[in-house]
């Protein structure tokens, strides 16, 4: 059987560039060389596509948050019917090598200009199958304001929040402040389209909202302001079904974090000072609560017409109310990330999960579907 020519694409221009690189290292380590011929493509922080790394040992958390290395070569993805070859071109245009066509792409990109439908649209135009959700689900899932609107329209429970576009903040700041004052404090001010908890602030009174919005604007001109929910944070991994089979949900998991009073699960907690962080899988929940959460996770996956993989995050409030916090259409995928860890606990090992995602990408038709 011919090997599958798989392009692993990582890096990108978002603030999650280094995390994407570490995620790609986990994927590369899991790929069976007897099944795959791997092409590695790195996207530099300036958007330049370069030949990527192939040694996963250099792409680990222990090696630090490094960027995709510079190169005097450029990778070009031409448009076509899917049989067009990738090109490896010298930066000065003096030399060109044809790398041949690829069968499927695995875009392990997190954050804007990668997870948000942009590279998905590029691959659609090039008629290349790819792992993960399509343009619409990726774009709507990345924007926390639009995400909540889709969830609400689908009849799924979400917490109180205020969405603030750049235009509204500049033209009706007092109106925004008035709406936020109706929420219960603390509130969390978040960039609408950033991940990995970048730019998030916990605000304990209305006096801190303006400063928190300014900090969030360093990452995104659009923000959401969410009412804090007292309770537990539960996560579920969802995997698309083969052919027309329904999607399935993993066992629920819970991130247990020792944080100071007033702290929260931020970038530092996730990736740097992780000593107080543990993942409880499966989460200790009553059977009926766990079943409800898993059902809601699949309903959220279907509401966005997701494909391949999605992680759905929940709050189980102290009152017992279950709320959908957000969906993540390209969750962290290192061997130690929550998404693969949830599937490991559900009976799907990491390498098998990678194979399944590639198979799902190859199975679905190109174009409108």
Short mmCIF file of C-alpha atoms in Angstrom, two decimals:
data_model
loop_
_atom_site.label_atom_id
_atom_site.label_comp_id
_atom_site.label_asym_id
_atom_site.label_seq_id
_atom_site.Cartn_x
_atom_site.Cartn_y
_atom_site.Cartn_z
CA UNK A 1 0.00 0.00 0.00
CA UNK A 2 1.33 3.43 -0.91
CA UNK A 3 2.17 5.70 1.96
CA UNK A 4 -0.08 8.65 2.75
CA UNK A 5 1.72 11.90 1.96
CA UNK A 6 0.90 13.99 4.99
CA UNK A 7 1.83 17.67 5.41
CA UNK A 8 2.10 18.73 9.07
CA UNK A 9 1.71 22.51 9.20
CA UNK A 10 2.58 24.36 12.40
CA UNK A 11 3.78 27.63 13.89
CA UNK A 12 1.77 30.55 12.55
CA UNK A 13 1.48 34.26 13.25
CA UNK A 14 -0.58 34.17 16.46
CA UNK A 15 0.59 34.40 20.04
CA UNK A 16 0.29 30.61 20.23
CA UNK A 17 3.09 30.08 17.71
CA UNK A 18 5.40 28.23 20.12
CA UNK A 19 2.61 26.03 21.49
CA UNK A 20 1.73 25.03 17.93
CA UNK A 21 5.33 23.99 17.34
CA UNK A 22 5.31 21.80 20.46
CA UNK A 23 1.99 20.27 19.39
CA UNK A 24 3.46 19.43 15.97
CA UNK A 25 6.32 17.66 17.72
CA UNK A 26 3.82 15.37 19.42
CA UNK A 27 2.13 14.59 16.10
CA UNK A 28 5.43 13.88 14.34
CA UNK A 29 6.47 11.53 17.12
CA UNK A 30 3.24 9.53 16.80
CA UNK A 31 3.21 9.09 13.01
CA UNK A 32 3.93 5.57 11.79
CA UNK A 33 6.72 5.82 9.16
CA UNK A 34 5.41 2.68 7.47
CA UNK A 35 2.08 4.43 6.85
CA UNK A 36 3.05 8.06 6.28
CA UNK A 37 5.48 10.05 4.19
CA UNK A 38 5.69 13.27 6.15
CA UNK A 39 6.28 16.77 4.81
CA UNK A 40 6.88 19.27 7.59
CA UNK A 41 5.93 22.92 6.98
CA UNK A 42 6.69 25.68 9.47
CA UNK A 43 5.03 29.08 9.36
CA UNK A 44 7.27 31.80 10.78
CA UNK A 45 5.81 34.56 13.00
CA UNK A 46 5.96 36.93 9.99
CA UNK A 47 3.82 34.53 7.94
CA UNK A 48 6.65 33.05 5.86
CA UNK A 49 6.21 29.35 4.98
CA UNK A 50 9.50 27.45 5.33
CA UNK A 51 10.63 23.81 5.34
CA UNK A 52 9.70 22.48 8.74
CA UNK A 53 11.50 20.39 11.28
CA UNK A 54 11.29 16.59 11.31
CA UNK A 55 12.98 15.80 14.63
CA UNK A 56 10.28 15.83 17.33
CA UNK A 57 12.95 15.70 20.02
CA UNK A 58 13.72 19.35 19.20
CA UNK A 59 10.03 20.32 19.52
CA UNK A 60 9.19 19.62 23.15
CA UNK A 61 8.11 21.69 26.13
CA UNK A 62 11.45 20.91 27.76
CA UNK A 63 13.22 22.69 24.87
CA UNK A 64 11.29 25.87 25.63
CA UNK A 65 8.98 28.11 23.64
CA UNK A 66 11.07 28.40 20.49
CA UNK A 67 10.03 29.84 17.13
CA UNK A 68 10.09 28.04 13.81
CA UNK A 69 13.72 28.49 12.70
CA UNK A 70 14.63 30.87 9.89
CA UNK A 71 15.39 29.43 6.47
CA UNK A 72 16.66 30.57 3.09
CA UNK A 73 13.99 28.35 1.49
CA UNK A 74 10.27 29.02 1.05
CA UNK A 75 7.39 26.55 0.74
CA UNK A 76 4.66 27.48 -1.74
CA UNK A 77 1.24 25.83 -1.96
CA UNK A 78 -0.16 26.40 -5.47
CA UNK A 79 -3.86 26.34 -6.19
CA UNK A 80 -5.21 23.44 -8.27
CA UNK A 81 -7.25 20.27 -8.29
CA UNK A 82 -5.32 18.65 -5.43
CA UNK A 83 -2.73 16.94 -7.61
CA UNK A 84 -0.51 20.03 -7.87
CA UNK A 85 2.94 19.70 -6.25
CA UNK A 86 4.18 21.71 -3.32
CA UNK A 87 7.15 23.90 -4.24
CA UNK A 88 10.37 24.50 -2.32
CA UNK A 89 11.85 27.74 -3.62
CA UNK A 90 15.02 29.62 -2.67
CA UNK A 91 14.20 32.90 -0.98
CA UNK A 92 15.99 34.80 -3.74
CA UNK A 93 14.17 32.85 -6.45
CA UNK A 94 17.36 31.28 -7.78
CA UNK A 95 16.26 27.68 -7.37
CA UNK A 96 13.02 25.69 -7.27
CA UNK A 97 12.37 22.11 -6.24
CA UNK A 98 9.10 20.23 -6.72
CA UNK A 99 8.07 18.30 -3.63
CA UNK A 100 5.15 16.52 -5.26
CA UNK A 101 1.48 16.55 -4.27
CA UNK A 102 0.19 15.82 -0.78
CA UNK A 103 -2.76 13.61 0.13
CA UNK A 104 -3.82 15.38 3.31
CA UNK A 105 -2.77 18.29 5.53
CA UNK A 106 -2.68 18.33 9.33
CA UNK A 107 -2.78 22.05 10.22
CA UNK A 108 -1.71 22.09 13.86
CA UNK A 109 -2.15 25.85 14.15
CA UNK A 110 -3.67 27.53 17.17
CA UNK A 111 -5.20 30.97 17.35
CA UNK A 112 -5.93 33.59 14.65
CA UNK A 113 -4.78 32.94 11.08
CA UNK A 114 -4.74 29.21 11.55
CA UNK A 115 -7.51 27.93 13.78
CA UNK A 116 -10.05 30.50 12.60
CA UNK A 117 -10.95 29.27 9.12
CA UNK A 118 -8.18 31.08 7.25
CA UNK A 119 -5.88 28.16 6.45
CA UNK A 120 -8.95 25.95 6.11
CA UNK A 121 -10.15 28.23 3.31
CA UNK A 122 -6.73 28.11 1.66
CA UNK A 123 -6.73 24.31 1.71
CA UNK A 124 -10.29 24.23 0.38
CA UNK A 125 -9.24 26.43 -2.54
CA UNK A 126 -6.29 24.12 -3.20
CA UNK A 127 -8.57 21.04 -3.06
CA UNK A 128 -6.44 19.40 -0.37
CA UNK A 129 -8.13 17.36 2.38
CA UNK A 130 -7.25 18.45 5.90
CA UNK A 131 -7.73 17.42 9.49
CA UNK A 132 -10.30 19.34 11.49
CA UNK A 133 -13.34 21.50 11.02
CA UNK A 134 -14.17 23.52 7.93
CA UNK A 135 -14.21 27.26 7.40
CA UNK A 136 -17.52 28.09 9.08
CA UNK A 137 -17.06 26.01 12.22
CA UNK A 138 -13.45 27.14 12.60
CA UNK A 139 -14.31 30.83 12.22
CA UNK A 140 -17.36 30.79 14.47
CA UNK A 141 -15.64 28.61 17.05
CA UNK A 142 -12.64 30.93 17.25
CA UNK A 143 -14.71 34.06 17.93
CA UNK A 144 -16.02 33.76 21.49
CA UNK A 145 -18.85 36.21 20.80
CA UNK A 146 -20.08 34.42 17.68
CA UNK A 147 -19.52 31.09 19.41
CA UNK A 148 -21.93 32.00 22.19
CA UNK A 149 -24.50 33.24 19.68
CA UNK A 150 -24.42 29.88 17.88
CA UNK A 151 -24.67 27.98 21.16
CA UNK A 152 -27.63 30.09 22.29
CA UNK A 153 -29.36 29.65 18.93
CA UNK A 154 -28.93 25.88 19.29
CA UNK A 155 -30.61 25.96 22.68
CA UNK A 156 -27.43 25.22 24.63
CA UNK A 157 -26.90 26.88 28.03
CA UNK A 158 -24.21 29.57 28.33
CA UNK A 159 -23.29 32.02 31.06
CA UNK A 160 -24.12 35.76 31.00
CA UNK A 161 -21.70 37.85 28.97
CA UNK A 162 -21.27 41.06 26.96
CA UNK A 163 -19.67 41.04 23.50
CA UNK A 164 -17.79 44.22 22.59
CA UNK A 165 -16.70 45.02 19.04
CA UNK A 166 -13.93 47.55 18.43
CA UNK A 167 -16.44 49.97 16.92
CA UNK A 168 -18.81 49.78 19.87
CA UNK A 169 -16.03 50.27 22.40
CA UNK A 170 -14.98 53.47 20.65
CA UNK A 171 -18.51 54.81 20.08
CA UNK A 172 -20.49 53.57 23.10
CA UNK A 173 -18.08 52.83 25.93
CA UNK A 174 -20.53 54.01 28.56
CA UNK A 175 -23.21 51.72 27.16
CA UNK A 176 -20.81 48.79 27.42
CA UNK A 177 -19.95 49.71 31.01
CA UNK A 178 -23.66 49.89 31.84
CA UNK A 179 -24.24 46.40 30.44
CA UNK A 180 -21.25 44.99 32.29
CA UNK A 181 -22.47 46.51 35.54
CA UNK A 182 -25.52 44.23 35.28
CA UNK A 183 -23.25 41.16 35.51
CA UNK A 184 -22.19 39.64 38.80
CA UNK A 185 -18.53 40.21 39.68
CA UNK A 186 -15.90 38.99 39.26
CA UNK A 187 -15.98 39.10 35.47
CA UNK A 188 -13.39 37.89 32.99
CA UNK A 189 -12.33 40.16 30.15
CA UNK A 190 -11.04 38.16 27.17
CA UNK A 191 -9.81 38.79 23.65
CA UNK A 192 -12.58 37.34 21.50
CA UNK A 193 -10.26 35.48 19.14
CA UNK A 194 -7.21 34.49 21.16
CA UNK A 195 -6.50 31.17 22.83
CA UNK A 196 -4.33 29.67 25.57
CA UNK A 197 -5.74 32.30 27.97
CA UNK A 198 -3.72 35.08 26.31
CA UNK A 199 -4.75 38.57 27.38
CA UNK A 200 -7.38 37.47 29.91
CA UNK A 201 -7.97 39.51 33.06
CA UNK A 202 -10.08 38.81 36.11
CA UNK A 203 -11.85 42.00 37.22
CA UNK A 204 -13.43 42.30 40.66
CA UNK A 205 -15.22 45.63 40.24
CA UNK A 206 -16.53 47.88 37.50
CA UNK A 207 -13.58 50.22 38.08
CA UNK A 208 -11.17 47.72 36.54
CA UNK A 209 -13.06 47.02 33.32
CA UNK A 210 -11.56 49.77 31.14
CA UNK A 211 -7.97 48.80 31.95
CA UNK A 212 -8.74 45.12 31.36
CA UNK A 213 -10.30 45.87 27.97
CA UNK A 214 -7.20 47.87 27.02
CA UNK A 215 -5.02 44.87 27.93
CA UNK A 216 -7.23 42.51 25.92
CA UNK A 217 -6.97 44.91 22.96
CA UNK A 218 -3.25 44.15 22.80
CA UNK A 219 -4.31 40.77 21.40
CA UNK A 220 -7.63 41.50 19.67
CA UNK A 221 -9.74 44.61 18.93
CA UNK A 222 -12.84 42.57 19.82
CA UNK A 223 -13.42 41.36 23.39
CA UNK A 224 -15.95 39.46 25.45
CA UNK A 225 -16.70 40.12 29.09
CA UNK A 226 -18.01 37.06 30.87
CA UNK A 227 -19.63 36.75 34.26
CA UNK A 228 -17.53 34.55 36.54
CA UNK A 229 -19.11 31.21 37.38
CA UNK A 230 -18.43 29.70 40.78
CA UNK A 231 -18.02 25.99 40.28
CA UNK A 232 -15.96 23.37 38.46
CA UNK A 233 -14.46 23.46 34.97
CA UNK A 234 -15.04 20.23 33.04
CA UNK A 235 -13.74 19.37 29.55
CA UNK A 236 -14.89 16.79 27.02
CA UNK A 237 -13.21 15.69 23.80
CA UNK A 238 -15.40 15.02 20.77
CA UNK A 239 -14.38 12.94 17.76
CA UNK A 240 -16.28 12.94 14.47
CA UNK A 241 -17.97 9.76 13.29
CA UNK A 242 -16.87 7.68 10.32
CA UNK A 243 -19.06 8.14 7.23
CA UNK A 244 -22.47 9.18 8.61
CA UNK A 245 -22.01 7.83 12.12
CA UNK A 246 -22.65 10.35 14.92
CA UNK A 247 -19.81 12.05 16.73
CA UNK A 248 -18.76 10.54 20.04
CA UNK A 249 -17.67 12.11 23.29
CA UNK A 250 -14.88 11.06 25.62
CA UNK A 251 -15.16 10.68 29.35
CA UNK A 252 -15.18 14.11 31.02
CA UNK A 253 -12.02 15.49 32.59
CA UNK A 254 -11.30 18.25 35.06
CA UNK A 255 -8.34 20.57 35.42
CA UNK A 256 -7.46 20.86 39.10
CA UNK A 257 -5.31 23.89 39.78
CA UNK A 258 -3.90 25.28 42.99
CA UNK A 259 -4.04 29.04 42.48
CA UNK A 260 -3.89 32.00 44.86
CA UNK A 261 -7.13 33.65 45.88
CA UNK A 262 -8.39 35.57 42.86
CA UNK A 263 -6.21 33.64 40.41
CA UNK A 264 -7.34 31.62 37.41
CA UNK A 265 -6.17 29.15 34.76
CA UNK A 266 -4.02 31.52 32.71
CA UNK A 267 -1.05 31.14 30.31
CA UNK A 268 1.41 30.90 33.21
CA UNK A 269 -0.63 28.14 34.86
CA UNK A 270 -1.05 26.18 31.63
CA UNK A 271 2.48 26.22 30.30
CA UNK A 272 5.05 27.65 32.72
CA UNK A 273 4.31 27.25 36.45
CA UNK A 274 2.46 23.94 36.17
CA UNK A 275 3.45 22.36 39.50
CA UNK A 276 0.00 22.95 40.98
CA UNK A 277 -1.85 21.64 37.92
CA UNK A 278 -3.29 18.15 37.62
CA UNK A 279 -5.84 16.61 35.27
CA UNK A 280 -8.48 14.42 36.87
CA UNK A 281 -9.62 11.92 34.22
CA UNK A 282 -12.32 10.84 34.45
CA UNK A 283 -13.70 13.74 36.43
CA UNK A 284 -15.46 12.76 39.64
CA UNK A 285 -19.05 13.42 38.62
CA UNK A 286 -22.38 11.75 39.22
CA UNK A 287 -23.23 9.43 36.34
CA UNK A 288 -26.23 11.50 35.26
CA UNK A 289 -24.19 14.73 35.26
CA UNK A 290 -21.40 13.09 33.22
CA UNK A 291 -23.96 11.75 30.73
CA UNK A 292 -25.57 15.18 30.36
CA UNK A 293 -22.20 16.85 29.77
CA UNK A 294 -21.21 14.30 27.12
CA UNK A 295 -24.55 14.75 25.36
CA UNK A 296 -24.18 18.55 25.40
CA UNK A 297 -20.66 18.22 24.01
CA UNK A 298 -21.89 16.29 20.98
CA UNK A 299 -24.77 18.75 20.54
CA UNK A 300 -22.28 21.63 20.53
CA UNK A 301 -20.11 19.78 17.97
CA UNK A 302 -23.18 19.33 15.74
CA UNK A 303 -24.42 22.91 16.24
CA UNK A 304 -21.26 24.23 14.58
CA UNK A 305 -21.15 21.37 12.04
CA UNK A 306 -17.68 20.56 13.31
CA UNK A 307 -15.56 17.88 11.70
CA UNK A 308 -12.77 15.73 13.04
CA UNK A 309 -12.05 17.01 16.52
CA UNK A 310 -13.31 19.53 19.04
CA UNK A 311 -12.89 20.02 22.76
CA UNK A 312 -15.92 21.41 24.58
CA UNK A 313 -15.40 23.12 27.94
CA UNK A 314 -18.10 23.39 30.60
CA UNK A 315 -18.85 24.94 33.94
CA UNK A 316 -20.69 22.89 36.53
CA UNK A 317 -21.88 25.69 38.78
CA UNK A 318 -22.16 25.34 42.54
CA UNK A 319 -25.91 25.47 41.99
CA UNK A 320 -25.69 22.34 39.83
CA UNK A 321 -26.37 24.21 36.58
CA UNK A 322 -24.32 22.99 33.60
CA UNK A 323 -23.13 25.69 31.19
CA UNK A 324 -21.12 25.46 27.97
CA UNK A 325 -18.11 27.73 28.34
CA UNK A 326 -16.56 27.38 24.87
CA UNK A 327 -15.56 25.04 22.08
CA UNK A 328 -12.05 24.64 20.70
CA UNK A 329 -11.90 23.28 17.15
CA UNK A 330 -8.12 22.74 17.22
CA UNK A 331 -7.28 21.98 20.84
CA UNK A 332 -3.81 21.43 22.20
CA UNK A 333 -2.56 18.07 20.96
CA UNK A 334 0.71 17.34 22.70
CA UNK A 335 0.74 13.84 24.24
CA UNK A 336 0.09 15.55 27.58
CA UNK A 337 -2.73 17.85 26.46
CA UNK A 338 -6.27 17.37 27.72
CA UNK A 339 -7.79 16.37 24.36
CA UNK A 340 -5.62 13.28 23.69
CA UNK A 341 -5.49 12.49 27.42
CA UNK A 342 -9.29 12.30 27.49
CA UNK A 343 -9.31 9.89 24.56
CA UNK A 344 -6.52 7.82 26.12
CA UNK A 345 -8.74 7.38 29.18
CA UNK A 346 -11.67 6.50 26.91
CA UNK A 347 -9.69 3.76 25.18
CA UNK A 348 -8.20 5.52 22.14
CA UNK A 349 -4.37 5.79 22.35
CA UNK A 350 -2.59 8.86 20.96
CA UNK A 351 -1.23 7.25 17.76
CA UNK A 352 -4.61 5.67 16.99
CA UNK A 353 -6.29 9.03 17.53
CA UNK A 354 -3.93 10.66 15.01
CA UNK A 355 -4.64 7.90 12.47
CA UNK A 356 -8.39 8.28 12.98
CA UNK A 357 -8.26 12.02 12.39
CA UNK A 358 -6.29 11.54 9.16
CA UNK A 359 -8.75 8.87 8.02
CA UNK A 360 -11.69 11.20 8.72
CA UNK A 361 -10.01 13.96 6.68
CA UNK A 362 -9.41 11.64 3.73
CA UNK A 363 -12.96 10.30 3.88
CA UNK A 364 -14.89 13.54 3.62
CA UNK A 365 -15.56 15.12 0.22
CA UNK A 366 -13.95 18.35 -0.92
CA UNK A 367 -15.97 21.45 -1.73
CA UNK A 368 -19.48 22.06 -0.42
CA UNK A 369 -20.69 19.32 1.91
#
